Coordinates of C-alpha atoms in Angstrom, one line a residue:
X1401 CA 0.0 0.0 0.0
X1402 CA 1.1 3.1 -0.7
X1403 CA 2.3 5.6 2.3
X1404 CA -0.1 8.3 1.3
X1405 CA -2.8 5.7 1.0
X1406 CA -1.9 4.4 4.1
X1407 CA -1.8 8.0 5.7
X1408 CA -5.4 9.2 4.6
X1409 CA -7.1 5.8 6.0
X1410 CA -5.2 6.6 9.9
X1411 CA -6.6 10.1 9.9
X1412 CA -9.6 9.8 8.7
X1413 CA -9.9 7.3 11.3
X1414 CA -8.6 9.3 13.8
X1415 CA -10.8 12.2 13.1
X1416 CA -14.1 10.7 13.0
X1417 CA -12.8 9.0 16.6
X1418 CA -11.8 12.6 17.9
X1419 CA -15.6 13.9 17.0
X1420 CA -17.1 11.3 18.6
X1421 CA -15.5 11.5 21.7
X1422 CA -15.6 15.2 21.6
X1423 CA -19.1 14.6 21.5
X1424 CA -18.9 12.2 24.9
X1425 CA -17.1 15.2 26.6
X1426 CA -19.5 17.9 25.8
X1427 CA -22.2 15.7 26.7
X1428 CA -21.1 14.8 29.8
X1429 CA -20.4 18.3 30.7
X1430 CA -23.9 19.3 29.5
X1431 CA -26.0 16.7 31.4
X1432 CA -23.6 17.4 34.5
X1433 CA -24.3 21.1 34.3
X1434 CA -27.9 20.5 34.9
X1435 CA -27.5 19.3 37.9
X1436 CA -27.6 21.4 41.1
X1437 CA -24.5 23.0 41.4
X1438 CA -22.0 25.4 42.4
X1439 CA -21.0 27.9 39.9
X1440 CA -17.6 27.3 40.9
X1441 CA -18.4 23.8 40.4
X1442 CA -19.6 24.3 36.9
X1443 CA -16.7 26.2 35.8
X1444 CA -13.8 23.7 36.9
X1445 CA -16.3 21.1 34.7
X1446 CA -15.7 23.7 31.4
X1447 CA -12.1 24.7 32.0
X1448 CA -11.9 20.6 32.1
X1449 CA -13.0 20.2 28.8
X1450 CA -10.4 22.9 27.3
X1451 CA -8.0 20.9 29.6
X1452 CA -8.7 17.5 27.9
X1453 CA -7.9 18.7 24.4
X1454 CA -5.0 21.0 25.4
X1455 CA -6.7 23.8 24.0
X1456 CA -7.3 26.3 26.7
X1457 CA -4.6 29.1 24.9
X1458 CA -6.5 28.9 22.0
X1459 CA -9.8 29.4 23.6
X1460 CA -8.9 32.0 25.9
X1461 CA -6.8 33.8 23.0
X1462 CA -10.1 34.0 20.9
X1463 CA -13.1 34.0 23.7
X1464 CA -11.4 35.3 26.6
X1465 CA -13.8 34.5 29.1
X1466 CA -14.8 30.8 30.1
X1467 CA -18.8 30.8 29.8
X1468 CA -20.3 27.2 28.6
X1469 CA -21.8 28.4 25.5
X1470 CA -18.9 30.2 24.3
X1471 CA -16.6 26.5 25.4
X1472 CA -19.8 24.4 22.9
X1473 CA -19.3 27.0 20.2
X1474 CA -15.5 26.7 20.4
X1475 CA -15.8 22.3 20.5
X1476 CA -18.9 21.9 18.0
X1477 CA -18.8 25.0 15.3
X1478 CA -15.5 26.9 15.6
X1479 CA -14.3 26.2 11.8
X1480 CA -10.5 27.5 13.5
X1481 CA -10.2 24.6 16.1
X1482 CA -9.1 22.0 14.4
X1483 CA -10.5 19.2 17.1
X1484 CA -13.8 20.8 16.9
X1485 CA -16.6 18.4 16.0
X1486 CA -17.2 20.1 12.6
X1487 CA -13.8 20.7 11.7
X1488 CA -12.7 16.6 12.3
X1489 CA -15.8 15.2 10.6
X1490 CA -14.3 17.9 7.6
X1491 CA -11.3 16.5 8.0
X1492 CA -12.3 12.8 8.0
X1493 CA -14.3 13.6 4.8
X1494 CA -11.3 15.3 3.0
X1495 CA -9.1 11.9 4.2
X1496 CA -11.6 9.7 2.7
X1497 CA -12.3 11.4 -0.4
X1498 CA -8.4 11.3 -1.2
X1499 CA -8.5 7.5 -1.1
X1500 CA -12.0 6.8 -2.5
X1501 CA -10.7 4.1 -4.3
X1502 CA -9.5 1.9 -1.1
X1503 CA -13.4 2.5 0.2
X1504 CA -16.4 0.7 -0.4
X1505 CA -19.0 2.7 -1.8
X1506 CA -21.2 2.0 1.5
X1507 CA -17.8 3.1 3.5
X1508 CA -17.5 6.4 1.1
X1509 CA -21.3 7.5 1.6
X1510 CA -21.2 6.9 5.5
X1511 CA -18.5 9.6 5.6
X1512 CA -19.8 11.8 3.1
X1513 CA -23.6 11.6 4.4
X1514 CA -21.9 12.5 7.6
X1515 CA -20.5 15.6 6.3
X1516 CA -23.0 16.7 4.5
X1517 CA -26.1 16.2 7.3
X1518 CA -23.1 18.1 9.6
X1519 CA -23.1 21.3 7.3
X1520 CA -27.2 21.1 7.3
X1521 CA -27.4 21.0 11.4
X1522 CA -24.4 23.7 11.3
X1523 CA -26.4 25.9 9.1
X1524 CA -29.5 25.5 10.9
X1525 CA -30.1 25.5 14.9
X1526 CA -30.3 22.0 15.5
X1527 CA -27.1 22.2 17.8
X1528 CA -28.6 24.6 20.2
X1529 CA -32.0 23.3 20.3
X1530 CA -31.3 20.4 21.7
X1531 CA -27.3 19.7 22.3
X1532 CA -28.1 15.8 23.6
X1533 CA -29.4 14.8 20.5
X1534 CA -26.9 16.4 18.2
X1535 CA -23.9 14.6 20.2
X1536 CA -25.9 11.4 20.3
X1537 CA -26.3 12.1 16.2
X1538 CA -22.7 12.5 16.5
X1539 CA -21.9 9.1 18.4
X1540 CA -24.2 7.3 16.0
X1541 CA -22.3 8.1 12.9
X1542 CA -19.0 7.3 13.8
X1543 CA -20.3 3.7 15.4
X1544 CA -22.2 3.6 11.5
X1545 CA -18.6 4.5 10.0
X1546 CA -16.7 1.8 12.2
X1547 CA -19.6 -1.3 11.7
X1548 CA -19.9 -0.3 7.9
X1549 CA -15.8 -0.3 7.3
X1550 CA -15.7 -3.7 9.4
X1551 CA -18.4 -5.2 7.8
X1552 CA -17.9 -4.3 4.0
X1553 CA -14.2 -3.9 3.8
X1554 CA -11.8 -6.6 2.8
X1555 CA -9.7 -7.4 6.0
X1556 CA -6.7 -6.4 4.7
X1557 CA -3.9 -3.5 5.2
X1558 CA -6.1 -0.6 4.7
X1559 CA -8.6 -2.0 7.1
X1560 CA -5.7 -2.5 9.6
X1561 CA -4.5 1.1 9.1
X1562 CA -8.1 2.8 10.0
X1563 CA -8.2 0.6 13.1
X1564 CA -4.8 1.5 14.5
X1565 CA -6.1 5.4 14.1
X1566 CA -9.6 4.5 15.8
X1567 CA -8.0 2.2 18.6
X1568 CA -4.8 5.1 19.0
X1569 CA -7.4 8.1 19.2
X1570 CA -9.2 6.1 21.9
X1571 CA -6.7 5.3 23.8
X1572 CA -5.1 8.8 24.1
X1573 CA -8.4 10.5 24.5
X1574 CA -10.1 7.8 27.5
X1575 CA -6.7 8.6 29.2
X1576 CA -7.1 12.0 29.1
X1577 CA -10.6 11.8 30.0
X1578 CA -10.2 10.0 33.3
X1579 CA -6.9 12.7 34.2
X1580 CA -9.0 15.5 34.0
X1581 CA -12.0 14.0 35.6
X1582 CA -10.4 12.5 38.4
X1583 CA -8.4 15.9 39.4
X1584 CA -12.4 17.8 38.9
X1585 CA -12.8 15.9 42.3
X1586 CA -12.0 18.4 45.1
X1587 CA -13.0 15.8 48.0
X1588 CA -10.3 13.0 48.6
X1589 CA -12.1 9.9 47.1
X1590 CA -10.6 7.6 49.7
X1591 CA -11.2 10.0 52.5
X1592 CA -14.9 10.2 54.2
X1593 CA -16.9 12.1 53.0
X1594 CA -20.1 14.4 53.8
X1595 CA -23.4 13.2 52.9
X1596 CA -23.6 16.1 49.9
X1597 CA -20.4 15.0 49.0
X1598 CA -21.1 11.9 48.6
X1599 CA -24.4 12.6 46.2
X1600 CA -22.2 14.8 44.0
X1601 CA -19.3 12.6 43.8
X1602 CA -22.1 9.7 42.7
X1603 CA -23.8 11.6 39.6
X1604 CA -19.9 12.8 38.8
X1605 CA -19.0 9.2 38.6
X1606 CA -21.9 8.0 36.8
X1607 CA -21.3 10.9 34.0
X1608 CA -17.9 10.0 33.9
X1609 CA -19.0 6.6 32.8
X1610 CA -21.9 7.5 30.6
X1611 CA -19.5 9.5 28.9
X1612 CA -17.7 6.4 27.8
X1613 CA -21.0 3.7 27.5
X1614 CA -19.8 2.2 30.8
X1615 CA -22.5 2.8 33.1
X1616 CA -24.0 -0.7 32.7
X1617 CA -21.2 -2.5 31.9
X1618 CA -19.9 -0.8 35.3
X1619 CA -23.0 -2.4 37.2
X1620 CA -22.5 -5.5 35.5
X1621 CA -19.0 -6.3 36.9
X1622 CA -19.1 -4.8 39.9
X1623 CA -22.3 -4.9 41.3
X1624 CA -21.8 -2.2 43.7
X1625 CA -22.0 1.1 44.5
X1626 CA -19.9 3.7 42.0
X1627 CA -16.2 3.9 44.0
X1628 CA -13.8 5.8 42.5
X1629 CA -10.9 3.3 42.3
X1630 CA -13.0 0.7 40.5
X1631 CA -14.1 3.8 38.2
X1632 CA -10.0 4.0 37.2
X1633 CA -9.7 0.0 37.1
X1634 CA -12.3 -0.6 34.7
X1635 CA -11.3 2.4 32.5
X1636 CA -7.8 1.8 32.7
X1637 CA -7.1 -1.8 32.9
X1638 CA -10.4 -3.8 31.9
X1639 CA -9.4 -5.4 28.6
X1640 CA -13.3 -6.5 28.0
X1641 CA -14.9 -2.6 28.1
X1642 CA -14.2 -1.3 24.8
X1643 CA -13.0 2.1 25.6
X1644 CA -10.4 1.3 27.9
X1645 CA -6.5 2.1 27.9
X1646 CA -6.0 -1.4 27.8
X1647 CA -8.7 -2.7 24.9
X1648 CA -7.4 0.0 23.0
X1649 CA -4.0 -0.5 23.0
X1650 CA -4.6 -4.8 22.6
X1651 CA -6.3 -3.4 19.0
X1652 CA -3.4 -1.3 18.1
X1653 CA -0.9 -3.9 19.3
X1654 CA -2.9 -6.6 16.4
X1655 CA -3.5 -3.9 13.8
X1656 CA 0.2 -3.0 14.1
X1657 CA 1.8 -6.5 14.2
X1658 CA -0.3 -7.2 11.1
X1659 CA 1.1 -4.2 9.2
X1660 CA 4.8 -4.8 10.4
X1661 CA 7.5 -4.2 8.2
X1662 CA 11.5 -4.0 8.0
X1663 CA 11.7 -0.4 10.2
X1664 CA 8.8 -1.0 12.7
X1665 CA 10.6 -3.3 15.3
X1666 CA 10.6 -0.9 17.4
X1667 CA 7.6 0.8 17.4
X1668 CA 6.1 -3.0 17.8
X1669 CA 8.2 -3.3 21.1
X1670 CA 7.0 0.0 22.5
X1671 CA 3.5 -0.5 21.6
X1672 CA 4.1 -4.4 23.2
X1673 CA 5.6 -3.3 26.3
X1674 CA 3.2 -0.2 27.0
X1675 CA 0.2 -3.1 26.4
X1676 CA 2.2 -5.6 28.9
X1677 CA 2.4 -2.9 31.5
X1678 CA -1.8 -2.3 30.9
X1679 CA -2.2 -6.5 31.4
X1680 CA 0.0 -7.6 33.9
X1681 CA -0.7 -3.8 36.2
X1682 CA -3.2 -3.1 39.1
X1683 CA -5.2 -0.3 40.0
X1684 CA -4.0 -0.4 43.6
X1685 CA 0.0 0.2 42.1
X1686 CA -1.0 2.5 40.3
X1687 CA -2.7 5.0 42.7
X1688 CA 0.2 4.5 45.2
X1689 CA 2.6 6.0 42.6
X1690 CA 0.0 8.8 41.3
X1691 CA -2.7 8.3 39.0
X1692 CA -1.7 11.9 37.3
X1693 CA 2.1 10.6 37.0
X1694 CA 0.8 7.0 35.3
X1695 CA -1.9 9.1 32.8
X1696 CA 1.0 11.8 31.8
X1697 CA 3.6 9.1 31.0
X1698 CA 0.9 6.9 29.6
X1699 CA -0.1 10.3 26.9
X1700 CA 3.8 10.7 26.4
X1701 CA 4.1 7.2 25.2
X1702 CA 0.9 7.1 23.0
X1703 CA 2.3 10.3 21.2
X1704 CA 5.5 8.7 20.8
X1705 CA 3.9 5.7 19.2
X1706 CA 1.6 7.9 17.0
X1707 CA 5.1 9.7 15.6
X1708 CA 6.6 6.6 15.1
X1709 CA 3.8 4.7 13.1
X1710 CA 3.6 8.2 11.1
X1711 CA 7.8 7.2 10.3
X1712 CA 7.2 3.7 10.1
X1713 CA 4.3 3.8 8.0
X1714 CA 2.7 6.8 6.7
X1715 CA 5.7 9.1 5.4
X1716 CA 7.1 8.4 1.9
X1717 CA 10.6 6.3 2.2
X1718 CA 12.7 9.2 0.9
X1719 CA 11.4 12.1 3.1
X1720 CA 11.8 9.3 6.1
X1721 CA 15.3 8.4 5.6

């Protein structure tokens, strides 16, 4: 496959990953902020969410002050962010329409329906009158793009190239989810805590894991009430939920070994040994060193591997060397 090939199939991948769980953010911010709360509260919830995506000079350069409709205008419309929901499902349509040839026509139409209904809702008011729905519209599409690639793509290296993207995005953006979240806590979660405290810190922990489908899946291996250690385990080091550090990086640990050529030895041990470290871990090691200190290494080391498919696989020979 050609690099360039190979290069449009990993972002557009990427991007429509980065809308959807842009989308999860927002919405768990949204639902969040309709609970009873402080406005102090509230605002440590939005500066989170400019946190996440490292995009807080940006915002503040353009908007100045933090006020939530100003932070959804900024993550769903703003044409100049380029992790804003409208701006990745662009870019995922301009990735795809480069390699229209590698697509299905079923794959090709998912992305450019996408973009098209996107510019209609922008146009229109869909996004304010009702935010919930637009993000779940959001959510939906990118689940349609992954099931529709899976299920009417040959299984071969282009296939493997959109994964890595999907499963690398996920990874770096659940792990940045739960650094933010958890430091949004100001009560220590293994301390006591008041009776208030305790009813915030429960609909915080549930929105946390709606925000990533793992509410039920939550109740379903735990059977207990929502503690915040077992929020981090299942998150972090559950290979069975989905979106978790681990499950993702299993995926781009298989994608990555199938694509493996004469320079990626390397990037295949990294990728291995970050994995190995997810497997063979606990939850309780991992909040005795720092949480933070685990999730900061763990978003250094995702990076690195991101840079070093891009050398391995998705820059031209010549420019690499």
């Amino acid at each position: 496959m050609l690099s360039r090939t190979a290069d449009h199939l990993f972002w557009m991948a990427r991007y429509t990953e980065r809308a959807e769980n842009t989308a999860r953010m927002l919405d768990v911010n949204y639902q969040t902020s309709l609970l009873p709360q402080s406005a102090a509260v509230a605002q440590v919830g939005w500066e989170g969410m400019l946190s996440i995506s490292e995009l807080m000079p940006a915002y503040t350069a353009k908007y100045g002050e933090i006020t939530p409709d100003r932070v959804m205008h900024f993550m769903v419309r703003d044409e100049h962010n380029p992790s804003s929901i409208f701006s990745c499902l662009r870019a995922a349509r301009e990735n795809a329409r480069a390699v229209r040839g590698s697509l299905t026509t079923e794959a090709w139409e998912t992305q450019n329906q996408t973009w098209l209904e996107v510019n209609r809702m922008m146009r229109g008011r869909d996004f304010e009158l009702d935010p919930g729905q637009f993000f779940e519209w959001v959510k939906f599409r990118s689940h349609l793009s992954r099931g529709v690639a899976v299920g009417t793509m040959l299984i071969d290296e282009a296939l493997y190239f959109m994964r890595m993207g999907t499963f690398l995005e996920r990874a770096d953006n659940t792990a940045r989810l739960v650094d933010v979240k958890f430091h949004a806590v100001q009560s220590d979660f293994f301390g006591a805590a008041s009776e208030k405290d305790q009813e915030y810190d429960f609909y915080h922990w549930s929105a946390i894991l709606r925000s990533v489908s793992g509410f039920e899946i939550y109740r379903k291996v735990y059977r207990d009430v929502i503690q915040p250690e077992r929020v981090a385990d299942l998150l972090i080091l559950r290979p069975d939920m989905p979106r978790s550090l681990h499950a993702s990086m299993n995926e781009v640990v298989h994608n990555l070994d199938m694509v493996a050529n004469d320079q990626s030895a390397e990037t295949q041990r990294r990728a291995g040994r970050l994995r190995a470290e997810l497997q063979y871990g606990s939850i309780e090691e991992i909040l005795a060193n720092g949480l933070h200190a685990f999730l900061t290494q763990f978003l250094d080391r995702v990076n690195d591997l991101g840079g070093r498919i891009s050398r391995d696989f998705l820059v031209p020979a010549k420019i690499a060397a």
